[in-house]
Each structure stands twice: as structure tokens, then as C-alpha cells.
Amino acid sequence: MKSTFKRLLVPALAALVFSAPAMALEKFKIGYLRVMDDAQAMAAYEAGLYKKYGLDVELIEFKSGTDLIKAIVGGQLDSGVFGFTNAVAWASKGADLKVVSGAQLGYHAIVAREDAHINKVADLKGKTLASQAEGSTADVVLKGVVFRDAGLKADDVNVLGVSPQVAVQSLVGKRVDAAFLFEPQARIAQLIAPVKQVYEIGEVWPFPCMVVITSGETLKNRRAAVWRSLDAQRDAIELLKKKPAEAAKLIAGYFIAEPTLKTLKHGEMLREDVIRDAIKSQTFNAKLNDKEQNRMQEIADILQAQGSLKTKDGKPFEVRSIVDLSWQKDRKL
């Protein structure tokens, strides 16, 4: 009797032990934008890295950083990867938000139609440019840095705030003269339309475009889960940097629906090859150093000077007040 009981009990206990990791997965919601700057969020999901760190992640796409930050503030998301200007704007109004890691240093290229006679940024005067929504990190940098350095005023250029996908379509349809684009849309535009790159801000003014943001409440109550999500994204960044071809196979479908892309000069290109090259153009980094935090402060100051950001006491907004780097310190990044 005892022998029979033991034979039944041991397999049952073994099954329980081996099923424990699956049962222990903790639900976690992450918001992202469909741009290469957010590739680590997509790659971590597709490579099973979130599960590796005990998280059952729901990856939720948003069309804009503004909508994404609203979801974090409203408690519908646990974290998100997007431009920090939205967090600054909301935090200045009292929202409890935290920047908990870096993600990507801003690649933003101006690509212009070859028949638009645009060879440098200054040539955009009087032209129509597709960019991101007003108040986005891209919009702030475009008007506060790119135009400024070229001697242009914001109203010298007709700027249309649209999604990167619509911007590419507008270039192809000749509805705009140029576009200020992330990857891979900048690369795709140059492959499928008669356009050329005339500027890339990362070459002259690198800045932490995308960061990982959560709410203060989530960080307080679910710190371990937030940190595990960052561990997964850190591993994904290593994959993107060291094995771009492998990473491209995981995420190419997010950007190009068909297996191949019909190009003007190179025939049919595998989407994985297009995305691999886009990955290589990026600078991914989970760490935020002092230089990058100072650059974030510069952008916040630009926002404030433009009147888009106002503090209750009228003093400059301190970006470091919403930065929590305890994860990167603990991981010794």
C-alpha cells in the first residue's frame, strides 16, 4: 500500500515542481511605439526574454507617446518605452512618474524628395515637412535644435505632425517635400521613393530619445517586476547589438508586413535585411549616464522656453527629480 502511494506521489510532486515556473509568471503590461527606437521591447517579447525573467508580458502598441503616457498615468500600463518629454510635461503638472532606464540614443533623419531641391536643413524654408506630433520629443528637438542650428524659425517651415508610416506615404505621394523620421521608416523611404537623407541628428547632437518610464506607484509596489522587465530589455539590447541579423528575424514583421520590400534600385529585398541594416544604425543603451541626463535637461529647458512646459513656481523643471537609476546601480551598468 505504502509502495503504491509512493509511486503515485513522486510523479505528482515532480510534475508540480516542473510546472512551477509557468505558474509563477507575473502579468506585466508594457506600452511601445512601432519604431526602431523601441526594438528592445519587441525583441525581448519575441525572444521570450520576459518569460525568462518570470513575466507574462502583454505588449501593447500605441500610436503616440501622449497616448502611452496617459495609459501609464491612468494605471492601464506598468511601463512604456517612449520619449521622455511626455513624462516631463505630465510630471510638471504633478503626475508621479519615473524614468528608470535608457533605451536608445536618438536617430532622427531628415529625408527629402530629390526633386525638392533640399540639400541642407536651411533649404527647408518655405517647404512642407512631415514630422511627429507637436510636443513629442522629435518635435521639440526638430524645432528647438535642428531648426535653431540652421537659422530657421518654427514658422519658416510647414510642419505636419503625423505618424512615421503616414510620413513615408506622404513622401511617396509627393504630399510633402521632406520628412523627419525614425528608423526603419527613414531607410524604407529611401528604398521605395526617390528621396535622399540630408541630415541625421545623432551625428551632431546625440540625445537619449527613448527611455523606459513607469509610475511612482508601480515602482513602489512592483519594483521587482519592473526590474525584471528591465533585465529582459537589457538582454534584448545585447542581442540587437551583437546579433542584428538574428534580432531582425524576430522583429521584421512589426515594420514590414510582406516577406519582401519592393525597392526602386535593388529589386525585392528581404524584410529581414532591411531591418538588420536599420538595427545597425541605432545606438541602444539601457544605461543613462550624466551626459545623457544633462542632455535631457537641455530638452526640458527648450520645452519650458517654448511655453510647452510650465512649473507651478515658474522655476526650471529638474529632470533628475523624475529619474530613478536604482536598477542600473544595482546591476552595476
Coordinates of C-alpha atoms in Angstrom, one line a residue:
M1 CA 0.0 0.0 0.0
K2 CA 2.8 2.4 1.0
S3 CA 4.8 1.4 -2.0
T4 CA 1.9 2.1 -4.4
F5 CA 1.2 5.5 -2.7
K6 CA 4.9 6.5 -3.1
R7 CA 4.8 5.5 -6.8
L8 CA 1.9 7.8 -7.3
L9 CA 3.1 10.6 -5.1
V10 CA 6.6 11.1 -6.6
P11 CA 5.5 11.7 -10.2
A12 CA 2.8 14.1 -8.9
L13 CA 5.4 16.1 -6.9
A14 CA 7.7 16.1 -9.9
A15 CA 5.0 17.5 -12.2
L16 CA 4.2 20.2 -9.6
V17 CA 7.9 21.2 -9.4
F18 CA 8.4 21.4 -13.1
S19 CA 5.2 23.3 -13.7
A20 CA 6.0 25.9 -11.0
P21 CA 7.9 28.4 -13.3
A22 CA 4.9 28.6 -15.7
M23 CA 2.5 29.1 -12.8
A24 CA 4.8 31.8 -11.3
L25 CA 4.8 34.1 -14.4
E26 CA 3.7 37.5 -13.2
K27 CA 1.5 39.6 -15.6
F28 CA 3.0 42.9 -16.7
K29 CA 1.8 45.4 -19.3
I30 CA 4.3 47.3 -21.5
G31 CA 3.5 50.0 -24.0
Y32 CA 5.5 50.7 -27.1
L33 CA 5.6 52.6 -30.3
R34 CA 6.2 50.8 -33.7
V35 CA 9.6 52.4 -34.3
M36 CA 13.1 51.1 -34.2
D37 CA 13.8 53.1 -31.0
D38 CA 11.5 50.6 -29.2
A39 CA 13.1 47.5 -30.7
Q40 CA 14.3 46.2 -27.4
A41 CA 10.7 45.9 -26.1
M42 CA 9.7 43.9 -29.2
A43 CA 12.8 41.8 -29.3
A44 CA 12.5 40.9 -25.6
Y45 CA 9.0 39.8 -26.2
E46 CA 9.6 37.8 -29.4
A47 CA 12.8 36.1 -28.0
G48 CA 10.9 35.0 -24.8
L49 CA 13.2 37.1 -22.6
Y50 CA 10.3 38.4 -20.4
K51 CA 9.3 34.9 -19.7
K52 CA 12.9 34.0 -18.9
Y53 CA 12.7 36.6 -16.1
G54 CA 9.3 35.4 -14.8
L55 CA 7.0 37.8 -16.5
D56 CA 3.9 37.2 -18.6
V57 CA 4.1 40.4 -20.7
E58 CA 1.3 41.9 -22.7
L59 CA 2.9 44.2 -25.3
I60 CA 0.6 47.0 -26.3
E61 CA 1.1 49.3 -29.2
F62 CA 0.4 53.0 -29.1
K63 CA 0.2 55.5 -31.9
S64 CA 1.8 58.3 -29.9
G65 CA 3.8 58.9 -26.7
T66 CA 1.0 61.1 -25.5
D67 CA -1.5 58.3 -25.5
L68 CA 1.1 56.0 -24.0
I69 CA 1.8 58.3 -21.1
K70 CA -1.9 58.7 -20.4
A71 CA -2.2 54.9 -20.0
I72 CA 0.7 54.8 -17.5
V73 CA -0.7 57.7 -15.5
G74 CA -4.2 56.1 -15.6
G75 CA -2.8 52.7 -14.4
Q76 CA -3.5 50.8 -17.6
L77 CA 0.2 50.1 -18.2
D78 CA 3.0 49.1 -15.9
S79 CA 5.8 50.7 -18.1
G80 CA 6.5 52.0 -21.5
V81 CA 9.3 52.8 -23.9
F82 CA 9.0 56.3 -25.4
G83 CA 10.3 59.8 -25.5
F84 CA 10.7 61.4 -22.1
T85 CA 9.3 64.8 -23.0
N86 CA 5.8 63.4 -22.3
A87 CA 6.9 62.3 -18.8
V88 CA 8.4 65.7 -18.2
A89 CA 5.2 67.5 -19.3
W90 CA 3.0 65.4 -17.1
A91 CA 5.4 65.4 -14.1
S92 CA 5.5 69.2 -14.2
K93 CA 1.7 69.1 -13.6
G94 CA 2.0 66.8 -10.6
A95 CA 2.0 63.3 -12.1
D96 CA 4.1 60.8 -10.2
L97 CA 6.4 59.4 -13.0
K98 CA 9.8 57.8 -13.0
V99 CA 12.4 57.3 -15.8
V100 CA 14.0 54.0 -14.8
S101 CA 16.4 53.2 -17.6
G102 CA 17.7 54.3 -21.0
A103 CA 16.7 52.7 -24.3
Q104 CA 18.1 54.4 -27.4
L105 CA 20.1 57.4 -28.4
G106 CA 18.1 59.5 -30.9
Y107 CA 18.4 58.6 -34.6
H108 CA 16.3 61.1 -36.5
A109 CA 17.0 61.7 -40.1
I110 CA 15.6 64.3 -42.5
V111 CA 15.0 62.7 -45.9
A112 CA 13.9 64.9 -48.7
R113 CA 12.5 64.3 -52.2
E114 CA 15.2 64.5 -54.8
D115 CA 13.1 67.0 -56.8
A116 CA 12.5 69.3 -53.9
H117 CA 16.0 71.0 -54.1
I118 CA 16.7 70.4 -50.4
N119 CA 20.4 69.7 -49.7
K120 CA 20.7 71.0 -46.1
V121 CA 18.3 71.9 -43.3
A122 CA 18.3 75.6 -44.2
D123 CA 16.7 74.7 -47.6
L124 CA 13.5 73.6 -45.8
K125 CA 12.5 77.3 -45.5
G126 CA 9.1 77.6 -47.2
K127 CA 8.8 73.8 -47.6
T128 CA 6.5 71.2 -46.1
L129 CA 8.0 68.7 -43.7
A130 CA 6.2 65.7 -42.1
S131 CA 7.3 65.1 -38.5
Q132 CA 5.9 63.8 -35.2
A133 CA 3.0 65.3 -33.2
E134 CA 3.6 68.7 -31.6
G135 CA 5.1 68.4 -28.1
S136 CA 6.7 65.0 -28.9
T137 CA 10.4 64.5 -28.3
A138 CA 11.0 64.6 -32.0
D139 CA 9.0 67.8 -32.5
V140 CA 10.8 69.5 -29.6
V141 CA 14.3 68.5 -30.9
L142 CA 13.3 69.4 -34.5
K143 CA 12.2 73.0 -33.7
G144 CA 14.5 73.6 -30.7
V145 CA 17.7 72.2 -32.0
V146 CA 17.6 71.3 -35.8
F147 CA 15.9 74.4 -36.9
R148 CA 17.7 76.7 -34.4
D149 CA 21.1 75.5 -35.6
A150 CA 20.1 76.0 -39.2
G151 CA 18.9 79.6 -38.5
L152 CA 15.3 78.7 -39.1
K153 CA 12.2 79.7 -37.1
A154 CA 9.5 77.2 -36.4
D155 CA 7.1 79.1 -38.7
D156 CA 9.6 79.1 -41.6
V157 CA 8.6 75.5 -42.3
N158 CA 5.2 74.0 -42.7
V159 CA 5.5 71.1 -40.2
L160 CA 2.8 68.4 -40.3
G161 CA 2.5 66.2 -37.2
V162 CA 1.8 62.6 -38.4
S163 CA 2.8 59.1 -37.7
P164 CA 6.1 57.8 -39.2
Q165 CA 4.1 55.5 -41.5
V166 CA 2.0 58.3 -42.8
A167 CA 5.1 60.5 -43.3
V168 CA 6.6 57.8 -45.6
Q169 CA 3.3 57.6 -47.5
S170 CA 3.2 61.4 -47.8
L171 CA 6.8 61.3 -49.3
V172 CA 5.8 58.7 -51.8
G173 CA 2.6 60.5 -52.7
K174 CA 4.5 63.8 -53.1
R175 CA 2.3 65.5 -50.5
V176 CA 5.4 66.7 -48.5
D177 CA 8.8 67.8 -49.5
A178 CA 10.7 66.1 -46.7
A179 CA 10.2 64.1 -43.5
F180 CA 11.9 63.9 -40.1
L181 CA 11.9 60.1 -39.5
F182 CA 12.9 57.4 -37.1
E183 CA 14.3 54.1 -38.3
P184 CA 13.3 51.9 -40.1
Q185 CA 10.9 54.4 -41.8
A186 CA 13.9 56.6 -42.8
R187 CA 15.5 53.6 -44.5
I188 CA 12.3 52.3 -46.0
A189 CA 11.6 55.8 -47.5
Q190 CA 15.0 55.9 -49.2
L191 CA 14.4 52.4 -50.6
I192 CA 11.0 52.8 -52.1
A193 CA 10.9 56.5 -53.1
P194 CA 13.2 59.0 -54.9
V195 CA 14.4 60.6 -51.7
K196 CA 17.8 61.2 -50.0
Q197 CA 19.0 61.8 -46.5
V198 CA 20.2 65.3 -45.9
Y199 CA 20.6 65.3 -42.1
E200 CA 20.8 63.0 -39.1
I201 CA 20.7 64.5 -35.6
G202 CA 22.5 61.6 -33.9
E203 CA 25.6 62.6 -35.8
V204 CA 25.7 66.1 -34.5
W205 CA 23.5 66.2 -31.3
P206 CA 23.1 62.8 -29.8
F207 CA 20.5 62.6 -27.1
P208 CA 18.5 59.9 -25.2
C209 CA 15.4 59.8 -27.4
M210 CA 13.7 56.9 -25.9
V211 CA 13.7 55.8 -22.2
V212 CA 11.7 53.4 -20.0
I213 CA 9.1 55.1 -17.9
T214 CA 6.8 53.8 -15.2
S215 CA 4.7 55.4 -12.5
G216 CA 6.0 56.1 -9.0
E217 CA 3.2 53.8 -7.6
T218 CA 4.1 50.9 -9.9
L219 CA 7.8 51.3 -9.0
K220 CA 6.9 51.3 -5.3
N221 CA 4.5 48.4 -5.3
R222 CA 6.0 46.2 -8.1
R223 CA 9.7 47.2 -8.1
A224 CA 10.9 43.6 -8.5
A225 CA 8.7 43.1 -11.6
V226 CA 9.8 46.4 -13.1
W227 CA 13.4 45.4 -12.6
R228 CA 12.9 42.0 -14.2
S229 CA 11.3 43.8 -17.2
L230 CA 14.4 45.9 -17.5
D231 CA 16.7 42.9 -17.2
A232 CA 14.8 41.4 -20.2
Q233 CA 15.2 44.5 -22.2
R234 CA 18.9 44.8 -21.3
D235 CA 19.4 41.3 -22.7
A236 CA 17.4 42.3 -25.8
I237 CA 19.7 45.3 -26.3
E238 CA 22.7 42.9 -26.2
L239 CA 21.0 40.8 -28.9
L240 CA 20.3 43.8 -31.1
K241 CA 23.9 45.0 -30.8
K242 CA 25.7 41.7 -31.2
K243 CA 23.4 39.7 -33.4
P244 CA 21.4 42.2 -35.5
A245 CA 20.6 39.6 -38.2
E246 CA 19.1 37.3 -35.6
A247 CA 17.2 40.1 -34.0
A248 CA 15.9 41.3 -37.3
K249 CA 14.3 37.9 -37.9
L250 CA 12.4 38.4 -34.7
I251 CA 11.0 41.9 -35.3
A252 CA 11.0 42.5 -39.0
G253 CA 7.2 41.7 -39.2
Y254 CA 6.5 44.6 -36.9
F255 CA 7.6 47.0 -39.6
I256 CA 7.2 45.3 -43.0
A257 CA 4.1 43.2 -43.5
E258 CA 5.2 41.3 -46.6
P259 CA 8.3 39.0 -46.7
T260 CA 10.0 41.3 -49.2
L261 CA 10.1 45.0 -49.9
K262 CA 10.0 46.3 -53.5
T263 CA 12.7 48.9 -53.9
L264 CA 13.5 51.4 -56.7
K265 CA 17.1 50.3 -57.2
H266 CA 17.6 47.0 -55.5
G267 CA 14.7 44.9 -56.7
E268 CA 12.9 42.8 -54.0
M269 CA 14.7 42.9 -50.6
L270 CA 14.1 40.6 -47.8
R271 CA 12.5 42.5 -45.0
E272 CA 14.9 40.9 -42.5
D273 CA 17.8 42.5 -44.5
V274 CA 16.2 46.0 -44.4
I275 CA 15.5 45.7 -40.6
R276 CA 19.0 44.3 -39.9
D277 CA 20.6 47.4 -41.5
A278 CA 18.2 49.7 -39.6
I279 CA 19.2 48.0 -36.3
K280 CA 22.9 48.5 -37.1
S281 CA 22.3 52.3 -37.5
Q282 CA 21.0 52.5 -33.9
T283 CA 22.7 53.2 -30.6
F284 CA 20.9 51.1 -27.9
N285 CA 21.9 51.5 -24.3
A286 CA 20.0 50.6 -21.1
K287 CA 22.3 52.9 -19.1
L288 CA 21.7 56.6 -18.6
N289 CA 24.9 58.5 -17.8
D290 CA 25.4 62.0 -16.5
K291 CA 26.0 63.4 -20.1
E292 CA 22.7 62.0 -21.2
Q293 CA 20.8 63.3 -18.2
N294 CA 22.3 66.7 -18.9
R295 CA 21.0 66.5 -22.5
M296 CA 17.6 65.5 -21.2
Q297 CA 17.7 68.7 -19.1
E298 CA 18.6 70.7 -22.1
I299 CA 15.5 69.4 -23.9
A300 CA 13.3 70.1 -20.9
D301 CA 14.7 73.7 -20.8
I302 CA 13.8 74.0 -24.5
L303 CA 10.2 72.8 -23.7
Q304 CA 10.0 75.4 -21.0
A305 CA 11.3 78.2 -23.2
Q306 CA 8.7 77.3 -25.9
G307 CA 6.0 77.6 -23.3
S308 CA 5.0 73.9 -23.6
L309 CA 6.1 73.1 -20.1
K310 CA 5.2 75.2 -17.1
T311 CA 6.0 74.6 -13.4
K312 CA 3.9 75.7 -10.6
D313 CA 6.6 78.0 -9.2
G314 CA 7.9 79.1 -12.5
K315 CA 11.4 77.6 -11.8
P316 CA 13.2 75.4 -14.3
F317 CA 12.0 71.8 -14.2
E318 CA 14.6 69.4 -12.7
V319 CA 14.7 66.3 -14.9
R320 CA 16.7 64.4 -12.2
S321 CA 13.7 64.7 -9.9
I322 CA 11.9 62.0 -12.0
V323 CA 14.9 59.8 -12.7
D324 CA 15.4 56.7 -10.6
L325 CA 18.5 54.8 -11.6
S326 CA 18.4 52.3 -8.7
W327 CA 18.1 49.4 -11.2
Q328 CA 21.2 50.3 -13.2
K329 CA 23.2 50.9 -10.0
D330 CA 22.1 47.5 -8.6
R331 CA 23.1 45.8 -11.9
K332 CA 26.3 47.8 -12.0
L333 CA 25.8 49.1 -15.5

